[in-house]
mmCIF file of C-alpha atoms and ligand atoms in Angstrom:
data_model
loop_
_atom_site.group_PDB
_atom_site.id
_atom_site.type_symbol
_atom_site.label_atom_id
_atom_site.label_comp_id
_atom_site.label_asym_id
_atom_site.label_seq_id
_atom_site.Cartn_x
_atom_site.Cartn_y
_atom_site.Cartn_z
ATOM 1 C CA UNK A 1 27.573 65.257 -102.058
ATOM 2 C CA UNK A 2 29.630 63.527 -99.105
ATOM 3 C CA UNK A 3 28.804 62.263 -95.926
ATOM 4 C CA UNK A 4 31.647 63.152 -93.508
ATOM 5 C CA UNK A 5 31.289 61.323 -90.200
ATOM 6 C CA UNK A 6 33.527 62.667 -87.469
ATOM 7 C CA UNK A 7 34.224 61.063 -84.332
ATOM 8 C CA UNK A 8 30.549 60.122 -83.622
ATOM 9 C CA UNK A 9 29.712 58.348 -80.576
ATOM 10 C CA UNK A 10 26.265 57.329 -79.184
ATOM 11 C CA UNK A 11 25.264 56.159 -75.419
ATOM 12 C CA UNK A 12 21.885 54.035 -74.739
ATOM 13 C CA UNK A 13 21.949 55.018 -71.234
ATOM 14 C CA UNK A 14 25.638 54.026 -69.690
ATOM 15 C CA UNK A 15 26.062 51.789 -72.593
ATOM 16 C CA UNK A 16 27.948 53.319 -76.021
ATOM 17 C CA UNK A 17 26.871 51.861 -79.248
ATOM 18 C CA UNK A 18 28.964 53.622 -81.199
ATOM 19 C CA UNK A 19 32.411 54.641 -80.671
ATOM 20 C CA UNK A 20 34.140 57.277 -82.110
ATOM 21 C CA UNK A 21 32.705 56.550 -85.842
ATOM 22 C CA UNK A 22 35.286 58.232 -88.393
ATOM 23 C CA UNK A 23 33.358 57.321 -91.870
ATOM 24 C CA UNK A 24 33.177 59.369 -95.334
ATOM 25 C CA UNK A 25 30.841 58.234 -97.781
ATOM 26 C CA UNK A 26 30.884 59.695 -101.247
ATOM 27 C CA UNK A 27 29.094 60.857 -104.270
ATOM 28 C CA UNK A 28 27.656 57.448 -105.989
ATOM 29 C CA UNK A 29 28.923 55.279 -103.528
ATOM 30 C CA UNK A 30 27.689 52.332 -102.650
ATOM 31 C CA UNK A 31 28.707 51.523 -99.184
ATOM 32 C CA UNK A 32 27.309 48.277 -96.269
ATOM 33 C CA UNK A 33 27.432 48.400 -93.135
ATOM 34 C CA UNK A 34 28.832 44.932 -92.412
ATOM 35 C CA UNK A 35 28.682 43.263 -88.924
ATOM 36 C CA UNK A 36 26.963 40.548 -85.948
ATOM 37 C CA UNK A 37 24.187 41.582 -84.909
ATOM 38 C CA UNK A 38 24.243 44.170 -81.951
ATOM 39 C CA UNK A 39 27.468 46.059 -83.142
ATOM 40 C CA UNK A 40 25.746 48.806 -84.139
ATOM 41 C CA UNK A 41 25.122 48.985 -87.609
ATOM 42 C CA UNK A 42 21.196 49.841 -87.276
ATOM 43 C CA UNK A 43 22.156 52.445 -84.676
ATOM 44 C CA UNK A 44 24.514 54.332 -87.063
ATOM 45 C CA UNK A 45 21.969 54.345 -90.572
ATOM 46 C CA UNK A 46 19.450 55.683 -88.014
ATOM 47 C CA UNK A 47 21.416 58.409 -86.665
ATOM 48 C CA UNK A 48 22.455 59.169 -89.911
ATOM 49 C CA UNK A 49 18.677 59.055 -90.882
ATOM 50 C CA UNK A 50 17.809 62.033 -87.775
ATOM 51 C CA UNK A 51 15.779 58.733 -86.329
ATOM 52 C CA UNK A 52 18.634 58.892 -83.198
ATOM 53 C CA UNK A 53 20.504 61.365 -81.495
ATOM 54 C CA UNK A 54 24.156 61.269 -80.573
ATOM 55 C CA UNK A 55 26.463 62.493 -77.773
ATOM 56 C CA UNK A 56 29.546 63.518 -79.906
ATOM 57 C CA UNK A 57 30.830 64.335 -82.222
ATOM 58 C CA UNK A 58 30.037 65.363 -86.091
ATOM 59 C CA UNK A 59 27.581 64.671 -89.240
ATOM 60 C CA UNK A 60 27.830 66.388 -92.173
ATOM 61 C CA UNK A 61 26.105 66.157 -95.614
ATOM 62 C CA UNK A 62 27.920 68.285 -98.292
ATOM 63 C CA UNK A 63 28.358 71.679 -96.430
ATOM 64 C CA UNK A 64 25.238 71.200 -94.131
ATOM 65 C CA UNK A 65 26.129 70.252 -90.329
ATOM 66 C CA UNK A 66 23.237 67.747 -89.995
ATOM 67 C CA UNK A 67 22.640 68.094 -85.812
ATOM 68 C CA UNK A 68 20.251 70.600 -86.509
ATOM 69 C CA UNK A 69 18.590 69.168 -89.308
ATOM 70 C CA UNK A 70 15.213 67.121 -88.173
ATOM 71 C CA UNK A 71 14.901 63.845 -90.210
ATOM 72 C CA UNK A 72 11.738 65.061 -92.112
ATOM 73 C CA UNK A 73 14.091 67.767 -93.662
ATOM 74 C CA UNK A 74 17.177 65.301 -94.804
ATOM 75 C CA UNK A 75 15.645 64.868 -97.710
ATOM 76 C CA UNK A 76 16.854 61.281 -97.443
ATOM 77 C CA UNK A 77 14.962 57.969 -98.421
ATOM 78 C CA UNK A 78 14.967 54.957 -96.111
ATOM 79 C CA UNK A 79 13.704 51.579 -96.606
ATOM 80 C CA UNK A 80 13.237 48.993 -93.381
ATOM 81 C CA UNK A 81 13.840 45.362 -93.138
ATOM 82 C CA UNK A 82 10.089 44.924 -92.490
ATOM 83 C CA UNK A 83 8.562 46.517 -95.600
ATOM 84 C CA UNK A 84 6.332 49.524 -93.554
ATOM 85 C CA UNK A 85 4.004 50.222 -96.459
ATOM 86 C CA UNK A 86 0.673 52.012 -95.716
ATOM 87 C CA UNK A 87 -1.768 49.082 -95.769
ATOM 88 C CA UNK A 88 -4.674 51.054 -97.041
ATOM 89 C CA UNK A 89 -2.881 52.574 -99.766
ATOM 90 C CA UNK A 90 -2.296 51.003 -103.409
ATOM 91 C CA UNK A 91 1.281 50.294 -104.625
ATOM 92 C CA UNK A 92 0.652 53.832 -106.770
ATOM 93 C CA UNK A 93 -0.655 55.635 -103.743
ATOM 94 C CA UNK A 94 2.168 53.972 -101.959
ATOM 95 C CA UNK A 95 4.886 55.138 -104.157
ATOM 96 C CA UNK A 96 2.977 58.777 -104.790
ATOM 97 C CA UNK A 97 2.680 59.425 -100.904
ATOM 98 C CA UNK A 98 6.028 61.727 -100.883
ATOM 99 C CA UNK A 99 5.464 63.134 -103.671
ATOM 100 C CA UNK A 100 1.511 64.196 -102.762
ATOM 101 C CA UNK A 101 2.885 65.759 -99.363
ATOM 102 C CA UNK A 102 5.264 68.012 -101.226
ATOM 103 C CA UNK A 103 1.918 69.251 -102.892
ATOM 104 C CA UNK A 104 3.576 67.844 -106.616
ATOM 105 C CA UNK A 105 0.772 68.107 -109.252
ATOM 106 C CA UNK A 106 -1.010 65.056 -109.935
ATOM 107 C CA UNK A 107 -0.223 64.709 -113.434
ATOM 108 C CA UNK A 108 3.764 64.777 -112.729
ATOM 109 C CA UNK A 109 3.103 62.340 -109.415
ATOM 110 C CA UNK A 110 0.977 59.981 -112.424
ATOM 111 C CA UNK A 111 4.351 60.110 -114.433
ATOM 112 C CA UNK A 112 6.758 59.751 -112.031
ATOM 113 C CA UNK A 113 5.128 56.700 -109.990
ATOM 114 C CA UNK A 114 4.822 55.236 -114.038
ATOM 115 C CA UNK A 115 8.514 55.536 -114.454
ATOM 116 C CA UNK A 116 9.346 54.080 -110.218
ATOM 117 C CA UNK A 117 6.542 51.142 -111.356
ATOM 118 C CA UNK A 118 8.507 50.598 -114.198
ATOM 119 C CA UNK A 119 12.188 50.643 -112.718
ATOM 120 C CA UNK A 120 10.996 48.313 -110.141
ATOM 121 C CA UNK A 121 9.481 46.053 -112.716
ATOM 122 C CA UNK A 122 5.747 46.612 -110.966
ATOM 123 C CA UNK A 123 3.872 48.243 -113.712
ATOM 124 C CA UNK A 124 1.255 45.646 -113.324
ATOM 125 C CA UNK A 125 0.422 45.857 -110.062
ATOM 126 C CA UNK A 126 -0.464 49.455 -109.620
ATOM 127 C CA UNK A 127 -3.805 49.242 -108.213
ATOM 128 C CA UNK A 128 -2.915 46.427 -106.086
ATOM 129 C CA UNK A 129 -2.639 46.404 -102.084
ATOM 130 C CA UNK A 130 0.370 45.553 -99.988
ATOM 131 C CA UNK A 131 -1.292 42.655 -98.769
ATOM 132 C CA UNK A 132 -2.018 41.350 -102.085
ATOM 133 C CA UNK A 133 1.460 41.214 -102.771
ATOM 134 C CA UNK A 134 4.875 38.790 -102.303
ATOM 135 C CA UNK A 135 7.708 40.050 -99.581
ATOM 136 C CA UNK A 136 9.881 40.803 -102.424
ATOM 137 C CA UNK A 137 7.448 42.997 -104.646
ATOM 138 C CA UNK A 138 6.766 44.934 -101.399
ATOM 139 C CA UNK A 139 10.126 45.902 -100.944
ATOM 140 C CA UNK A 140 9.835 46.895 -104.320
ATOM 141 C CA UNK A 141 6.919 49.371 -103.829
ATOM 142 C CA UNK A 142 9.319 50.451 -99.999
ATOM 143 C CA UNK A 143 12.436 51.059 -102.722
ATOM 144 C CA UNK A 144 10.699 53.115 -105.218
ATOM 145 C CA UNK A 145 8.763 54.890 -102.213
ATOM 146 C CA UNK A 146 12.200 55.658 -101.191
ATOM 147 C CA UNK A 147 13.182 57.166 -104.491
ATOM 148 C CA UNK A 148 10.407 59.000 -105.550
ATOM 149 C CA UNK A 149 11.182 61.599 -103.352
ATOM 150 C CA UNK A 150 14.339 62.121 -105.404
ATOM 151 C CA UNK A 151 16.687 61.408 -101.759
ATOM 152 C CA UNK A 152 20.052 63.051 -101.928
ATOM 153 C CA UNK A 153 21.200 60.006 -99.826
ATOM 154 C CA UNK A 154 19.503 56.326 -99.568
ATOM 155 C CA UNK A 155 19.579 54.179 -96.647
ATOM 156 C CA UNK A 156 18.620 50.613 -97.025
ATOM 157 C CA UNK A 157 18.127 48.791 -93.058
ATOM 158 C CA UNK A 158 18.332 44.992 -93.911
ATOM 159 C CA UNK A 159 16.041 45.310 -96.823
ATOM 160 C CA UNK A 160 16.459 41.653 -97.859
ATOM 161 C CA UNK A 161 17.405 39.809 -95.012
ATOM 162 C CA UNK A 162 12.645 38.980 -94.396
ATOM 163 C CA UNK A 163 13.004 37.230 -98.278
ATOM 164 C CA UNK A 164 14.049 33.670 -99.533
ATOM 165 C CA UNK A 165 17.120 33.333 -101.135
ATOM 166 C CA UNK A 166 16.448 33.512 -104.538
ATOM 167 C CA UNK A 167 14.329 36.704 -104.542
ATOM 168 C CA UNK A 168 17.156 38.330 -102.400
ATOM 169 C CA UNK A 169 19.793 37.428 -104.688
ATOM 170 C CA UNK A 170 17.550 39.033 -107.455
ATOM 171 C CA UNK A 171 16.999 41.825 -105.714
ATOM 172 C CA UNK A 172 20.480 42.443 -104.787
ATOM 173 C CA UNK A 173 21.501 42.719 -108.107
ATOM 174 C CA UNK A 174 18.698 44.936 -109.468
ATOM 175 C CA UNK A 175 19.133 47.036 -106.766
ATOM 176 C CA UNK A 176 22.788 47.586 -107.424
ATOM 177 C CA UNK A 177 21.662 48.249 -111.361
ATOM 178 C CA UNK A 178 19.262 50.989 -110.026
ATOM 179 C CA UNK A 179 21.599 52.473 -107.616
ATOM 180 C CA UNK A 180 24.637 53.035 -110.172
ATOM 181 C CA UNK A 181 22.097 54.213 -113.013
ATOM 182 C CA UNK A 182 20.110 56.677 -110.222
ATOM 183 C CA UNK A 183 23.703 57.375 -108.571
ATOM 184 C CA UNK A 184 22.360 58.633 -105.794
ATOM 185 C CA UNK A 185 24.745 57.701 -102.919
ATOM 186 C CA UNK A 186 23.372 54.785 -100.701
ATOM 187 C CA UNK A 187 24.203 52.904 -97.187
ATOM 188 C CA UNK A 188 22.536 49.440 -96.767
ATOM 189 C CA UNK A 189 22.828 47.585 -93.410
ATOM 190 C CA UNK A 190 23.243 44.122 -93.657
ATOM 191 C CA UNK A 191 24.579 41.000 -91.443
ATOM 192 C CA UNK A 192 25.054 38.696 -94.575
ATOM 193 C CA UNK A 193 28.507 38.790 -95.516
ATOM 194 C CA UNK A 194 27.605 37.337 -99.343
ATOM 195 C CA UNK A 195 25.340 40.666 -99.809
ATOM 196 C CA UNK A 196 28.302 43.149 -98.162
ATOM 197 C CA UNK A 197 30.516 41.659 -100.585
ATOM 198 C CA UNK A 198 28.509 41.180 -103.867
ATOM 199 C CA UNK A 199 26.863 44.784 -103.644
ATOM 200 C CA UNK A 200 28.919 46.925 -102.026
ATOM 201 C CA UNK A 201 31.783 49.657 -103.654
ATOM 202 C CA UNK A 202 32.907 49.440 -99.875
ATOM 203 C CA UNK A 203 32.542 47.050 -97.479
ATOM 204 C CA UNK A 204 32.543 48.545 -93.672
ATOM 205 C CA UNK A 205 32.947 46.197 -90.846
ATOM 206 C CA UNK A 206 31.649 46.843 -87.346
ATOM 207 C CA UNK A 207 32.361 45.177 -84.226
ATOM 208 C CA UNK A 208 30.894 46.111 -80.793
ATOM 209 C CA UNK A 209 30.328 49.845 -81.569
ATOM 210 C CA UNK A 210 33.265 50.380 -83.285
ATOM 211 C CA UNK A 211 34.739 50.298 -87.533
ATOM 212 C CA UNK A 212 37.267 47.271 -88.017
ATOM 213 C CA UNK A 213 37.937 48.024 -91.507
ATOM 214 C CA UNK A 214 36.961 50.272 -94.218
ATOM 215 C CA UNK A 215 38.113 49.107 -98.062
ATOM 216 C CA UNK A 216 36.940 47.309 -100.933
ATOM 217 C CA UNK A 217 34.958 44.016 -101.186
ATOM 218 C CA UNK A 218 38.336 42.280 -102.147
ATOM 219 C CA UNK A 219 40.333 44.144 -100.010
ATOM 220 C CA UNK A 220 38.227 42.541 -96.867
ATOM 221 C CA UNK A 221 38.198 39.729 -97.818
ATOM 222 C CA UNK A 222 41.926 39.185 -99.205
ATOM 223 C CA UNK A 223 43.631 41.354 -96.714
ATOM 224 C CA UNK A 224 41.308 42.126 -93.642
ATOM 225 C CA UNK A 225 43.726 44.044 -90.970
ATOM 226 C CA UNK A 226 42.170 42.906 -88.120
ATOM 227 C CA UNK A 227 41.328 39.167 -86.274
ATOM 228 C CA UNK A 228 37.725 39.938 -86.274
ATOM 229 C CA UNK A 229 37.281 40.402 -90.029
ATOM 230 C CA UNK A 230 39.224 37.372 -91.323
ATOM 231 C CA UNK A 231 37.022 35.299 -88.614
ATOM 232 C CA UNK A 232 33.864 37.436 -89.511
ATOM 233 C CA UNK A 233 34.070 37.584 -93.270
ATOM 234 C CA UNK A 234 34.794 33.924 -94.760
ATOM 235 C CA UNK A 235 36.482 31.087 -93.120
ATOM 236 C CA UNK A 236 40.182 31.809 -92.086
ATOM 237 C CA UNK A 237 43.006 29.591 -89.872
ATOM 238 C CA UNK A 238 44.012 31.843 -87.335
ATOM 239 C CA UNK A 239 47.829 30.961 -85.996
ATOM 240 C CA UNK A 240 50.111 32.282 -83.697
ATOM 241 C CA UNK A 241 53.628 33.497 -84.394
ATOM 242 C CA UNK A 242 54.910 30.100 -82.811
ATOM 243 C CA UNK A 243 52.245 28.057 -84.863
ATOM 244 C CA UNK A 244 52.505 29.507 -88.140
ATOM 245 C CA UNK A 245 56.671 29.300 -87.754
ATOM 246 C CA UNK A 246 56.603 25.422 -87.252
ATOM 247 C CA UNK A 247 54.556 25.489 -90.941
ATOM 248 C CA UNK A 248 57.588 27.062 -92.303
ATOM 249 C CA UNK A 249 55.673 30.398 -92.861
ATOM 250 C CA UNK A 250 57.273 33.739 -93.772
ATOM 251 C CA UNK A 251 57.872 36.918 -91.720
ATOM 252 C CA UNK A 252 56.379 34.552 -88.369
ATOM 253 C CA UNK A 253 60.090 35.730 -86.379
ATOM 254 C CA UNK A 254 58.952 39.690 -86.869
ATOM 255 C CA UNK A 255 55.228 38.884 -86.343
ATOM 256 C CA UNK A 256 55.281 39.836 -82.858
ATOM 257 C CA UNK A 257 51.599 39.199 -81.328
ATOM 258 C CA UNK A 258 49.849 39.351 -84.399
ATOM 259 C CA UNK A 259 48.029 36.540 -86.063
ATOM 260 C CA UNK A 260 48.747 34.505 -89.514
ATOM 261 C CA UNK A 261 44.907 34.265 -91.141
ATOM 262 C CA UNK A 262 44.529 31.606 -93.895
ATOM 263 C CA UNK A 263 41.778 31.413 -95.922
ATOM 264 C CA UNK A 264 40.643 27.442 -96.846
ATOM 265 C CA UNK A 265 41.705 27.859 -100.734
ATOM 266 C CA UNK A 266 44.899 28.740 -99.353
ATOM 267 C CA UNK A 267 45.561 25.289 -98.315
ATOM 268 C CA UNK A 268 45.306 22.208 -100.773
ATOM 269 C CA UNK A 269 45.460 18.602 -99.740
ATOM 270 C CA UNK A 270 46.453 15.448 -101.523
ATOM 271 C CA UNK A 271 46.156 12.047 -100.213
ATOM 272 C CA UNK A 272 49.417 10.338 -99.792
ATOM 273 C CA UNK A 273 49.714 7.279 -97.220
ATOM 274 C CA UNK A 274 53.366 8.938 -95.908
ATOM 275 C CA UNK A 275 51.624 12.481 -95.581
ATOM 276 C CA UNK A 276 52.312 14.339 -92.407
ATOM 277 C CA UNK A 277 48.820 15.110 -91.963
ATOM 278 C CA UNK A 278 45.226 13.327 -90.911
ATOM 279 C CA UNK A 279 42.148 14.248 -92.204
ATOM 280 C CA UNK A 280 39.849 15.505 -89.122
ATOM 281 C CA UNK A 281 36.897 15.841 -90.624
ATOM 282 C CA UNK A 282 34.895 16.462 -94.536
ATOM 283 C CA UNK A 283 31.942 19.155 -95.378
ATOM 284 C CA UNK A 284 30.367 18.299 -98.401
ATOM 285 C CA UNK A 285 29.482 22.011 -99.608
ATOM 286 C CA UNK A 286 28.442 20.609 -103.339
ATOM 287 C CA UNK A 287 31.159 22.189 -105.402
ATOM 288 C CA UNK A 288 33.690 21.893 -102.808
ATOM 289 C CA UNK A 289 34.467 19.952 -99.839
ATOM 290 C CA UNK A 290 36.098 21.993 -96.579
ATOM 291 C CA UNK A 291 38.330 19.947 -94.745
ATOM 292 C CA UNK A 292 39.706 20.058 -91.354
ATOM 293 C CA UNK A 293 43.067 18.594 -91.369
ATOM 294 C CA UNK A 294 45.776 18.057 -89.294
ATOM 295 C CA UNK A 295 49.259 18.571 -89.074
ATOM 296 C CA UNK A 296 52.041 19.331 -86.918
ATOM 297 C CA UNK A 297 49.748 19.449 -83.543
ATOM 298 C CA UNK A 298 47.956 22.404 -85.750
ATOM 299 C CA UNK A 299 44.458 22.098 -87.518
ATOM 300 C CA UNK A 300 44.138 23.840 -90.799
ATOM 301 C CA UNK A 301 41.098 24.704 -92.994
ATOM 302 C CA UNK A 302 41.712 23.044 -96.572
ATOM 303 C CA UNK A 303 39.406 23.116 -99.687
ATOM 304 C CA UNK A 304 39.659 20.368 -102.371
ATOM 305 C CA UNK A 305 37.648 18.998 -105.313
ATOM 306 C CA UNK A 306 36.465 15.343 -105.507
ATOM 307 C CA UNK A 307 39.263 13.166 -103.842
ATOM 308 C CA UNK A 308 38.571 9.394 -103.843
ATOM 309 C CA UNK A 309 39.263 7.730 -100.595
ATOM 310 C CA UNK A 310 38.794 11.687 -98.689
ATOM 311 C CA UNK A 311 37.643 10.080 -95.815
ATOM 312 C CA UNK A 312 38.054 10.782 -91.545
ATOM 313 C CA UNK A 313 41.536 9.463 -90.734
ATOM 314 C CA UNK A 314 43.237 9.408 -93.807
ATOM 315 C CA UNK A 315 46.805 10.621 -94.162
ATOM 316 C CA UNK A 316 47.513 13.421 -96.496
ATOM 317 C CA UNK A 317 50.376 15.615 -97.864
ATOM 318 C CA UNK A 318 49.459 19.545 -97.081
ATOM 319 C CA UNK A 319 50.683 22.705 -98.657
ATOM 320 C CA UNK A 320 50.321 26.131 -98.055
ATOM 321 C CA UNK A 321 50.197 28.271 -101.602
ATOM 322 C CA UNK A 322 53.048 30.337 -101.950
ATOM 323 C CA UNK A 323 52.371 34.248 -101.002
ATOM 324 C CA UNK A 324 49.071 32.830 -98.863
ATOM 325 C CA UNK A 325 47.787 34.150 -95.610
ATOM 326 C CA UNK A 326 48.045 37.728 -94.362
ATOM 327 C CA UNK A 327 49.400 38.733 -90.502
ATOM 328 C CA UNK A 328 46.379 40.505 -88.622
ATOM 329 C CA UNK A 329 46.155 42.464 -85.629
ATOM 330 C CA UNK A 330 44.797 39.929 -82.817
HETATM 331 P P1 ATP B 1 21.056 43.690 -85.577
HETATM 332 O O1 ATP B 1 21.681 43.111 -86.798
HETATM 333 O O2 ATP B 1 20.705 42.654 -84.561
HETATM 334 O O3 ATP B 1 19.948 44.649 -85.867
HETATM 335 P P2 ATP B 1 22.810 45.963 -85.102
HETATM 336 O O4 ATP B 1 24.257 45.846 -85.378
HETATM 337 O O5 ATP B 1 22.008 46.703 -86.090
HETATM 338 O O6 ATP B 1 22.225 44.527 -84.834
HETATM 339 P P3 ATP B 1 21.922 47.929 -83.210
HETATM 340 O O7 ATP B 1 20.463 47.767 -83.428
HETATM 341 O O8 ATP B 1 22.573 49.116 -83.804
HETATM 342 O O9 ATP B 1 22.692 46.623 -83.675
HETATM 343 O O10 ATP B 1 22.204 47.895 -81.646
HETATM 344 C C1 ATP B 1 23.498 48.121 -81.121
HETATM 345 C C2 ATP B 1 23.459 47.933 -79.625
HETATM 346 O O11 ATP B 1 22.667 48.980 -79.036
HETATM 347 C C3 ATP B 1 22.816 46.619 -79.176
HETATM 348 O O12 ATP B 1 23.567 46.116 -78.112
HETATM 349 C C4 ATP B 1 21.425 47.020 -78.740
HETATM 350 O O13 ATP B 1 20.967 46.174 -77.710
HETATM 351 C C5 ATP B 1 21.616 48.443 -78.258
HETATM 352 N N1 ATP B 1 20.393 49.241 -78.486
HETATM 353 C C6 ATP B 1 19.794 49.475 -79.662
HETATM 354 N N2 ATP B 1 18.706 50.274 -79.503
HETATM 355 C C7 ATP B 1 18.620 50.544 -78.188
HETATM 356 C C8 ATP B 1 17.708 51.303 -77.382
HETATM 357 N N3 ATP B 1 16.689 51.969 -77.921
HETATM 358 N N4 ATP B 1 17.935 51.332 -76.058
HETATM 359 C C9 ATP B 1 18.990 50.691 -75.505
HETATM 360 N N5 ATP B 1 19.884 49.967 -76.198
HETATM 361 C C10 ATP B 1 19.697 49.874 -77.518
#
């Protein structure tokens, strides 16, 4: 079934968190809610939830108009950053808690907590307590929780973002396996670009209240339409018109206001003593090294391998690939 979001906006008080939110989810999809924190991505997965009103506009799951639908009755699983499991409860009374309130017989509850325990790789710790287990098992037990109930439509609010990184980065990935397998369609807030752009069928970016841009992990990232995504999502060289003329760059007479991102692969370096351009400054990021450099009164993001002699101050020849850099709104 689809999510059709029309036109929804939402006031705290005077101030509006969300603006006029035109968003369609689909079928399996999975979609993140990508942006700083504050612009409103919480606000929106909980009013989809029924955790928040709105003031206008429209929410719609398949043919069901959703504004008079109570969040009980969505029949929609959520799982919080913070893992909100009932302390008393095992991870099998945990995950059976749904299912026990719909009045399910125990024997099919038995069987389908099993085959939850077993999705979520916790078959072993069924008789255990939250607090006898890691942050990343408990948001485990809070994912199959979720599912057990068999939601039409899974929301995920930061569910990594309390773990280290290598249990997130497991997680991600397993929870992208269960997602397409259970294809049940799914919205995960998140601030951490990385997990937007790993996880996600569709990537949508928010900024103060409002959607930047809607498309594809690679479409974001390759050609975001707007200032705010090439500066939110990766590293980009933002230039004017003027600026990105004196490199010689394409299209920069019809550009008008709008801005000529470039991403730091985009540029490449090479050390050569009669080079127009200094080196500014050298991050080490292990496989890489990011380099500010400069060059006609401009400084450019650059990304290069091992250079000998890379160094503050050294003159280098710089070129921007061919077909590089996309013209955003500012
Ligand atoms: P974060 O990543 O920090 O959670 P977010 O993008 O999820 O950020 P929201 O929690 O949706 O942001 O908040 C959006 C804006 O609405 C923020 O400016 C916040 O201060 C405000 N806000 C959220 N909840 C309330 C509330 N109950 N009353 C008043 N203002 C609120």
């Amino acid at each position: 079934m689809t999510l059709t979001i029309t036109g929804l906006s939402k006031f705290y008080g005077s101030f509006q968190a969300l603006k006029e939110v035109d968003l369609e989810i689909g079928d399996d999809e999975f979609v993140c809610l990508l942006g700083p924190s504050g612009c409103g991505k919480t606000t929106l997965l909980r009013v989809v939830a029924g955790l928040e009103g709105y003031q206008s506009g429209t929410l719609r799951f398949g043919d069901r108009d959703l504004s008079t639908i109570g969040a009980q009755d969505r029949g929609f699983g959520i799982v919080f950053q913070s893992y909100s499991l009932f302390p008393h409860l095992t991870v099998r009374q945990n995950v059976g808690y749904g299912l026990k309130i719909r009045k399910t017989a125990p024997a099919e509850i038995a069987r389908q907590v099993e085959h939850l325990l077993k999705t979520v790789h916790l078959e072993d710790y069924a008789d255990r307590y939250p607090w006898q287990l890691s942050g990343g098992q408990q948001q485990r037990v809070a994912i199959a929780r979720a599912l057990a109930v068999e939601p039409s439509l899974l929301l995920l609010d930061e569910p990594l973002s309390a773990l280290d990184a290598r249990v997130r980065a497991e997680l991600r990935g397993e929870i992208r396996d269960m997602q397409r397998r259970l294809r049940v369609p799914t919205i995960m807030v998140t601030h951490d670009q990385e997990e937007a752009l790993t996880m996600a069928d569709r990537v949508v970016c928010m900024n103060a209240g409002r959607i930047e841009q809607i498309g594809s992990p690679e479409e974001i990232y390759s050609r975001p339409a707007t200032r705010f995504v090439a500066d939110f999502v990766g590293s980009s060289t933002l230039l004017t018109a003027e600026q990105a003329a004196r490199l010689g760059v394409e299209g920069a007479a019809a550009a008008g206001s709008r801005l000529f991102a470039l991403r730091p692969e985009d540029v490449t370096i090479r050390l050569d003593e009669q080079g127009p351009g200094r080196i500014r400054n050298v991050t080490f990021l292990g496989n890489v090294n990011r380099v500010k450099v400069g060059i006609e009164g401009l400084e450019l993001l650059a990304e290069t391998g091992r250079l000998p002699g890379l160094v503050e101050g050294a003159a280098a020849a710089v070129e921007i690939l061919p077909g590089a850099g996309v013209w955003v709104q500012p």
